[in-house]
């Protein structure tokens, strides 16, 4: 059975130079998305047979996003609830390196791979004196179940409403439908030393963060 991705009726003739004669391509048809079950998960984006996603028009979709947090800057402070329902502030970790990684959602394939990769390398992060913090829109209860199921030894924070994600300027993927997978490494002074974005190779985030931590 297939789900469908509905596109608004629109033509892309404007994508071609005006002096070149090109046929117009109609986007009024639906593009099928094959799924294996009633609900399939792709790196954090969940599709269901009963729903469809609308792709924004080319004229309104922004292809570039200016991040509010850049290398060499101090990111906005935050206080969020962890998997035990306790408030955790970023300032709590000042004086030691911190790895803050934003991910799409608990229990999705890519996010599970990434979390387990951080878990498997956790001793290396401890040796570097660094704390690891994962942040997503999921509730504290969801984080608790996720951490327990995969024996995650680090902090997971609930960013309900994506407030911190927006304040930090984490970019989205797939026409804004998929929350971005972005990792930040902060030094002991709280200054960003690395920003790494890679949606579809979640395990590479661990390699890149360890490299920079070893140089701090």
PDB file of C-alpha atoms in Angstrom:
ATOM      1  CA  UNK A   1       0.000   0.000   0.000  1.00  0.00           C
ATOM      2  CA  UNK A   2       1.288   3.502  -0.661  1.00  0.00           C
ATOM      3  CA  UNK A   3       0.902   6.922   0.907  1.00  0.00           C
ATOM      4  CA  UNK A   4       0.869   9.960  -1.299  1.00  0.00           C
ATOM      5  CA  UNK A   5       2.710  13.249  -1.136  1.00  0.00           C
ATOM      6  CA  UNK A   6       0.370  15.886  -2.578  1.00  0.00           C
ATOM      7  CA  UNK A   7       1.865  18.835  -4.415  1.00  0.00           C
ATOM      8  CA  UNK A   8      -0.078  21.976  -5.170  1.00  0.00           C
ATOM      9  CA  UNK A   9      -0.823  22.699  -8.823  1.00  0.00           C
ATOM     10  CA  UNK A  10       2.138  24.703  -9.954  1.00  0.00           C
ATOM     11  CA  UNK A  11       4.484  24.820 -12.888  1.00  0.00           C
ATOM     12  CA  UNK A  12       8.247  25.102 -12.835  1.00  0.00           C
ATOM     13  CA  UNK A  13       8.676  26.902 -16.139  1.00  0.00           C
ATOM     14  CA  UNK A  14      10.191  29.794 -14.173  1.00  0.00           C
ATOM     15  CA  UNK A  15      13.133  27.543 -13.277  1.00  0.00           C
ATOM     16  CA  UNK A  16      14.371  27.645 -16.875  1.00  0.00           C
ATOM     17  CA  UNK A  17      15.980  30.702 -18.582  1.00  0.00           C
ATOM     18  CA  UNK A  18      13.438  32.785 -20.480  1.00  0.00           C
ATOM     19  CA  UNK A  19      15.343  32.511 -23.756  1.00  0.00           C
ATOM     20  CA  UNK A  20      15.237  28.718 -23.694  1.00  0.00           C
ATOM     21  CA  UNK A  21      12.143  26.931 -24.909  1.00  0.00           C
ATOM     22  CA  UNK A  22      11.259  24.287 -22.357  1.00  0.00           C
ATOM     23  CA  UNK A  23       7.988  22.392 -21.892  1.00  0.00           C
ATOM     24  CA  UNK A  24       6.072  23.145 -18.719  1.00  0.00           C
ATOM     25  CA  UNK A  25       6.066  20.433 -16.073  1.00  0.00           C
ATOM     26  CA  UNK A  26       2.799  20.025 -14.203  1.00  0.00           C
ATOM     27  CA  UNK A  27       3.054  19.115 -10.523  1.00  0.00           C
ATOM     28  CA  UNK A  28      -0.629  18.407 -10.052  1.00  0.00           C
ATOM     29  CA  UNK A  29      -0.169  14.644  -9.719  1.00  0.00           C
ATOM     30  CA  UNK A  30       0.556  12.852  -6.488  1.00  0.00           C
ATOM     31  CA  UNK A  31       3.892  11.191  -5.843  1.00  0.00           C
ATOM     32  CA  UNK A  32       3.506   7.814  -4.103  1.00  0.00           C
ATOM     33  CA  UNK A  33       5.601   7.035  -1.071  1.00  0.00           C
ATOM     34  CA  UNK A  34       5.937   3.313  -0.481  1.00  0.00           C
ATOM     35  CA  UNK A  35       5.666   2.190   3.093  1.00  0.00           C
ATOM     36  CA  UNK A  36       6.191  -1.153   4.758  1.00  0.00           C
ATOM     37  CA  UNK A  37       3.627  -0.760   7.503  1.00  0.00           C
ATOM     38  CA  UNK A  38       0.737   1.381   8.607  1.00  0.00           C
ATOM     39  CA  UNK A  39       3.264   3.924   9.799  1.00  0.00           C
ATOM     40  CA  UNK A  40       6.830   4.025   8.546  1.00  0.00           C
ATOM     41  CA  UNK A  41       9.689   6.088   9.916  1.00  0.00           C
ATOM     42  CA  UNK A  42      12.493   7.631   7.904  1.00  0.00           C
ATOM     43  CA  UNK A  43      15.308   9.191   9.926  1.00  0.00           C
ATOM     44  CA  UNK A  44      12.818  10.966  12.205  1.00  0.00           C
ATOM     45  CA  UNK A  45      10.041  11.835   9.757  1.00  0.00           C
ATOM     46  CA  UNK A  46       6.911   9.747  10.292  1.00  0.00           C
ATOM     47  CA  UNK A  47       4.540   8.974   7.421  1.00  0.00           C
ATOM     48  CA  UNK A  48       1.082   7.437   7.825  1.00  0.00           C
ATOM     49  CA  UNK A  49      -1.342   6.152   5.224  1.00  0.00           C
ATOM     50  CA  UNK A  50      -4.095   8.434   6.423  1.00  0.00           C
ATOM     51  CA  UNK A  51      -2.159  11.640   6.003  1.00  0.00           C
ATOM     52  CA  UNK A  52      -0.330  13.532   3.326  1.00  0.00           C
ATOM     53  CA  UNK A  53       2.348  16.193   3.288  1.00  0.00           C
ATOM     54  CA  UNK A  54       2.089  19.372   1.292  1.00  0.00           C
ATOM     55  CA  UNK A  55       5.280  20.677  -0.244  1.00  0.00           C
ATOM     56  CA  UNK A  56       5.473  24.491  -0.174  1.00  0.00           C
ATOM     57  CA  UNK A  57       5.570  26.364  -3.459  1.00  0.00           C
ATOM     58  CA  UNK A  58       9.008  27.020  -4.908  1.00  0.00           C
ATOM     59  CA  UNK A  59       8.357  30.751  -4.618  1.00  0.00           C
ATOM     60  CA  UNK A  60       7.911  30.560  -0.826  1.00  0.00           C
ATOM     61  CA  UNK A  61      10.407  27.861   0.141  1.00  0.00           C
ATOM     62  CA  UNK A  62      13.624  29.245   1.622  1.00  0.00           C
ATOM     63  CA  UNK A  63      16.652  27.327   0.425  1.00  0.00           C
ATOM     64  CA  UNK A  64      19.039  28.888   2.932  1.00  0.00           C
ATOM     65  CA  UNK A  65      18.703  29.516   6.657  1.00  0.00           C
ATOM     66  CA  UNK A  66      20.971  31.824   8.596  1.00  0.00           C
ATOM     67  CA  UNK A  67      21.812  30.123  11.869  1.00  0.00           C
ATOM     68  CA  UNK A  68      21.554  32.272  14.978  1.00  0.00           C
ATOM     69  CA  UNK A  69      24.382  30.340  16.616  1.00  0.00           C
ATOM     70  CA  UNK A  70      27.734  30.382  14.873  1.00  0.00           C
ATOM     71  CA  UNK A  71      31.207  29.096  15.631  1.00  0.00           C
ATOM     72  CA  UNK A  72      32.983  31.378  18.078  1.00  0.00           C
ATOM     73  CA  UNK A  73      29.765  32.609  19.706  1.00  0.00           C
ATOM     74  CA  UNK A  74      28.025  31.820  22.988  1.00  0.00           C
ATOM     75  CA  UNK A  75      24.617  30.228  22.300  1.00  0.00           C
ATOM     76  CA  UNK A  76      21.407  31.264  24.079  1.00  0.00           C
ATOM     77  CA  UNK A  77      20.970  29.790  27.548  1.00  0.00           C
ATOM     78  CA  UNK A  78      18.145  27.369  28.213  1.00  0.00           C
ATOM     79  CA  UNK A  79      16.446  25.391  30.952  1.00  0.00           C
ATOM     80  CA  UNK A  80      14.570  22.239  29.908  1.00  0.00           C
ATOM     81  CA  UNK A  81      13.236  19.106  31.576  1.00  0.00           C
ATOM     82  CA  UNK A  82      15.317  15.946  31.345  1.00  0.00           C
ATOM     83  CA  UNK A  83      14.101  12.348  31.090  1.00  0.00           C
ATOM     84  CA  UNK A  84      13.434  12.325  34.843  1.00  0.00           C
ATOM     85  CA  UNK A  85      11.325  15.484  34.722  1.00  0.00           C
ATOM     86  CA  UNK A  86      14.032  17.605  36.374  1.00  0.00           C
ATOM     87  CA  UNK A  87      14.994  21.057  35.130  1.00  0.00           C
ATOM     88  CA  UNK A  88      18.442  21.187  33.568  1.00  0.00           C
ATOM     89  CA  UNK A  89      20.163  24.442  32.587  1.00  0.00           C
ATOM     90  CA  UNK A  90      22.972  24.795  30.066  1.00  0.00           C
ATOM     91  CA  UNK A  91      24.839  26.965  32.570  1.00  0.00           C
ATOM     92  CA  UNK A  92      25.114  23.921  34.830  1.00  0.00           C
ATOM     93  CA  UNK A  93      27.823  22.519  32.567  1.00  0.00           C
ATOM     94  CA  UNK A  94      29.991  25.626  32.312  1.00  0.00           C
ATOM     95  CA  UNK A  95      33.600  24.797  33.071  1.00  0.00           C
ATOM     96  CA  UNK A  96      33.617  21.621  31.004  1.00  0.00           C
ATOM     97  CA  UNK A  97      33.155  20.855  27.281  1.00  0.00           C
ATOM     98  CA  UNK A  98      29.558  20.120  26.264  1.00  0.00           C
ATOM     99  CA  UNK A  99      28.188  18.288  23.238  1.00  0.00           C
ATOM    100  CA  UNK A 100      24.639  19.434  22.462  1.00  0.00           C
ATOM    101  CA  UNK A 101      22.976  17.488  19.694  1.00  0.00           C
ATOM    102  CA  UNK A 102      19.547  18.228  18.259  1.00  0.00           C
ATOM    103  CA  UNK A 103      17.771  15.266  16.682  1.00  0.00           C
ATOM    104  CA  UNK A 104      14.337  14.768  15.064  1.00  0.00           C
ATOM    105  CA  UNK A 105      12.578  12.223  17.299  1.00  0.00           C
ATOM    106  CA  UNK A 106      12.899   9.332  19.739  1.00  0.00           C
ATOM    107  CA  UNK A 107      12.599   5.780  18.418  1.00  0.00           C
ATOM    108  CA  UNK A 108      13.201   6.616  14.745  1.00  0.00           C
ATOM    109  CA  UNK A 109      15.916   4.644  12.912  1.00  0.00           C
ATOM    110  CA  UNK A 110      18.444   7.431  12.404  1.00  0.00           C
ATOM    111  CA  UNK A 111      17.974   8.903  15.862  1.00  0.00           C
ATOM    112  CA  UNK A 112      18.288   5.497  17.511  1.00  0.00           C
ATOM    113  CA  UNK A 113      21.534   4.833  15.629  1.00  0.00           C
ATOM    114  CA  UNK A 114      22.900   8.199  16.682  1.00  0.00           C
ATOM    115  CA  UNK A 115      21.917   7.791  20.336  1.00  0.00           C
ATOM    116  CA  UNK A 116      23.416   4.296  20.507  1.00  0.00           C
ATOM    117  CA  UNK A 117      26.622   5.542  18.850  1.00  0.00           C
ATOM    118  CA  UNK A 118      26.943   8.240  21.521  1.00  0.00           C
ATOM    119  CA  UNK A 119      26.273   5.544  24.120  1.00  0.00           C
ATOM    120  CA  UNK A 120      28.929   3.212  22.731  1.00  0.00           C
ATOM    121  CA  UNK A 121      31.514   6.015  22.722  1.00  0.00           C
ATOM    122  CA  UNK A 122      30.399   7.555  26.010  1.00  0.00           C
ATOM    123  CA  UNK A 123      33.559   6.534  27.845  1.00  0.00           C
ATOM    124  CA  UNK A 124      35.603   8.470  25.281  1.00  0.00           C
ATOM    125  CA  UNK A 125      33.505  11.565  25.945  1.00  0.00           C
ATOM    126  CA  UNK A 126      33.959  11.128  29.699  1.00  0.00           C
ATOM    127  CA  UNK A 127      37.711  10.768  29.200  1.00  0.00           C
ATOM    128  CA  UNK A 128      37.658  14.094  27.349  1.00  0.00           C
ATOM    129  CA  UNK A 129      35.783  15.577  30.310  1.00  0.00           C
ATOM    130  CA  UNK A 130      32.743  16.332  28.162  1.00  0.00           C
ATOM    131  CA  UNK A 131      29.018  16.110  28.836  1.00  0.00           C
ATOM    132  CA  UNK A 132      26.592  14.865  26.157  1.00  0.00           C
ATOM    133  CA  UNK A 133      23.099  16.334  25.864  1.00  0.00           C
ATOM    134  CA  UNK A 134      20.470  15.239  23.347  1.00  0.00           C
ATOM    135  CA  UNK A 135      17.542  17.550  22.562  1.00  0.00           C
ATOM    136  CA  UNK A 136      14.299  16.876  20.685  1.00  0.00           C
ATOM    137  CA  UNK A 137      10.657  17.917  20.822  1.00  0.00           C
ATOM    138  CA  UNK A 138       9.659  14.650  22.548  1.00  0.00           C
ATOM    139  CA  UNK A 139       8.218  14.693  26.067  1.00  0.00           C
ATOM    140  CA  UNK A 140      10.203  13.828  29.182  1.00  0.00           C
ATOM    141  CA  UNK A 141       8.271  10.561  29.422  1.00  0.00           C
ATOM    142  CA  UNK A 142       9.197   9.644  25.842  1.00  0.00           C
ATOM    143  CA  UNK A 143      12.837  10.412  26.617  1.00  0.00           C
ATOM    144  CA  UNK A 144      12.701   8.253  29.740  1.00  0.00           C
ATOM    145  CA  UNK A 145      11.397   5.270  27.792  1.00  0.00           C
ATOM    146  CA  UNK A 146      13.910   5.856  24.989  1.00  0.00           C
ATOM    147  CA  UNK A 147      16.846   6.116  27.403  1.00  0.00           C
ATOM    148  CA  UNK A 148      15.762   3.041  29.344  1.00  0.00           C
ATOM    149  CA  UNK A 149      15.199   0.908  26.249  1.00  0.00           C
ATOM    150  CA  UNK A 150      18.657   1.636  24.801  1.00  0.00           C
ATOM    151  CA  UNK A 151      20.514   2.153  28.098  1.00  0.00           C
ATOM    152  CA  UNK A 152      21.517   5.709  27.264  1.00  0.00           C
ATOM    153  CA  UNK A 153      23.844   7.086  29.974  1.00  0.00           C
ATOM    154  CA  UNK A 154      23.542  10.756  29.028  1.00  0.00           C
ATOM    155  CA  UNK A 155      20.973  13.534  29.405  1.00  0.00           C
ATOM    156  CA  UNK A 156      17.996  13.905  27.057  1.00  0.00           C
ATOM    157  CA  UNK A 157      16.081  17.183  27.185  1.00  0.00           C
ATOM    158  CA  UNK A 158      12.512  17.906  26.120  1.00  0.00           C
ATOM    159  CA  UNK A 159      12.243  20.976  23.896  1.00  0.00           C
ATOM    160  CA  UNK A 160       8.453  21.068  23.623  1.00  0.00           C
ATOM    161  CA  UNK A 161       7.405  23.639  21.059  1.00  0.00           C
ATOM    162  CA  UNK A 162      10.923  23.601  19.586  1.00  0.00           C
ATOM    163  CA  UNK A 163      11.697  26.856  21.406  1.00  0.00           C
ATOM    164  CA  UNK A 164      15.421  26.179  21.881  1.00  0.00           C
ATOM    165  CA  UNK A 165      15.762  24.682  18.396  1.00  0.00           C
ATOM    166  CA  UNK A 166      14.385  27.930  16.971  1.00  0.00           C
ATOM    167  CA  UNK A 167      16.536  30.129  19.221  1.00  0.00           C
ATOM    168  CA  UNK A 168      19.667  28.277  18.164  1.00  0.00           C
ATOM    169  CA  UNK A 169      18.625  28.428  14.504  1.00  0.00           C
ATOM    170  CA  UNK A 170      18.824  24.696  13.784  1.00  0.00           C
ATOM    171  CA  UNK A 171      17.889  24.301  10.079  1.00  0.00           C
ATOM    172  CA  UNK A 172      15.264  21.832   8.867  1.00  0.00           C
ATOM    173  CA  UNK A 173      15.423  19.386   5.954  1.00  0.00           C
ATOM    174  CA  UNK A 174      13.028  18.120   3.269  1.00  0.00           C
ATOM    175  CA  UNK A 175      11.196  21.390   2.611  1.00  0.00           C
ATOM    176  CA  UNK A 176      10.952  22.099   6.329  1.00  0.00           C
ATOM    177  CA  UNK A 177       9.115  18.856   7.139  1.00  0.00           C
ATOM    178  CA  UNK A 178      12.024  17.125   8.901  1.00  0.00           C
ATOM    179  CA  UNK A 179      13.672  18.672  11.984  1.00  0.00           C
ATOM    180  CA  UNK A 180      17.403  19.102  11.456  1.00  0.00           C
ATOM    181  CA  UNK A 181      20.062  16.864  12.954  1.00  0.00           C
ATOM    182  CA  UNK A 182      22.736  19.256  14.171  1.00  0.00           C
ATOM    183  CA  UNK A 183      25.476  18.933  16.787  1.00  0.00           C
ATOM    184  CA  UNK A 184      27.314  21.699  18.661  1.00  0.00           C
ATOM    185  CA  UNK A 185      30.507  21.384  20.678  1.00  0.00           C
ATOM    186  CA  UNK A 186      31.007  24.030  23.347  1.00  0.00           C
ATOM    187  CA  UNK A 187      34.318  24.551  25.099  1.00  0.00           C
ATOM    188  CA  UNK A 188      34.825  25.116  28.827  1.00  0.00           C
ATOM    189  CA  UNK A 189      33.884  28.787  28.447  1.00  0.00           C
ATOM    190  CA  UNK A 190      30.636  27.941  26.666  1.00  0.00           C
ATOM    191  CA  UNK A 191      31.880  29.102  23.265  1.00  0.00           C
ATOM    192  CA  UNK A 192      30.867  27.082  20.206  1.00  0.00           C
ATOM    193  CA  UNK A 193      33.868  25.367  18.613  1.00  0.00           C
ATOM    194  CA  UNK A 194      32.041  23.079  16.174  1.00  0.00           C
ATOM    195  CA  UNK A 195      28.712  22.960  14.349  1.00  0.00           C
ATOM    196  CA  UNK A 196      28.112  19.728  12.469  1.00  0.00           C
ATOM    197  CA  UNK A 197      25.021  19.000  10.376  1.00  0.00           C
ATOM    198  CA  UNK A 198      24.413  15.614   8.761  1.00  0.00           C
ATOM    199  CA  UNK A 199      20.858  14.293   8.612  1.00  0.00           C
ATOM    200  CA  UNK A 200      21.437  10.994   6.862  1.00  0.00           C
ATOM    201  CA  UNK A 201      24.717   9.842   8.434  1.00  0.00           C
ATOM    202  CA  UNK A 202      23.815  10.168  12.122  1.00  0.00           C
ATOM    203  CA  UNK A 203      26.759   8.149  13.401  1.00  0.00           C
ATOM    204  CA  UNK A 204      29.279  10.564  11.850  1.00  0.00           C
ATOM    205  CA  UNK A 205      28.310  13.137  14.470  1.00  0.00           C
ATOM    206  CA  UNK A 206      30.192  11.092  17.067  1.00  0.00           C
ATOM    207  CA  UNK A 207      33.413  10.961  15.034  1.00  0.00           C
ATOM    208  CA  UNK A 208      33.379  14.701  14.321  1.00  0.00           C
ATOM    209  CA  UNK A 209      32.685  15.705  17.913  1.00  0.00           C
ATOM    210  CA  UNK A 210      35.414  13.462  19.314  1.00  0.00           C
ATOM    211  CA  UNK A 211      37.932  14.948  16.892  1.00  0.00           C
ATOM    212  CA  UNK A 212      37.279  18.488  18.043  1.00  0.00           C
ATOM    213  CA  UNK A 213      37.138  17.502  21.741  1.00  0.00           C
ATOM    214  CA  UNK A 214      40.589  15.974  21.488  1.00  0.00           C
ATOM    215  CA  UNK A 215      41.948  19.293  20.216  1.00  0.00           C
ATOM    216  CA  UNK A 216      40.416  21.472  22.948  1.00  0.00           C
TER     217      UNK A 216
END
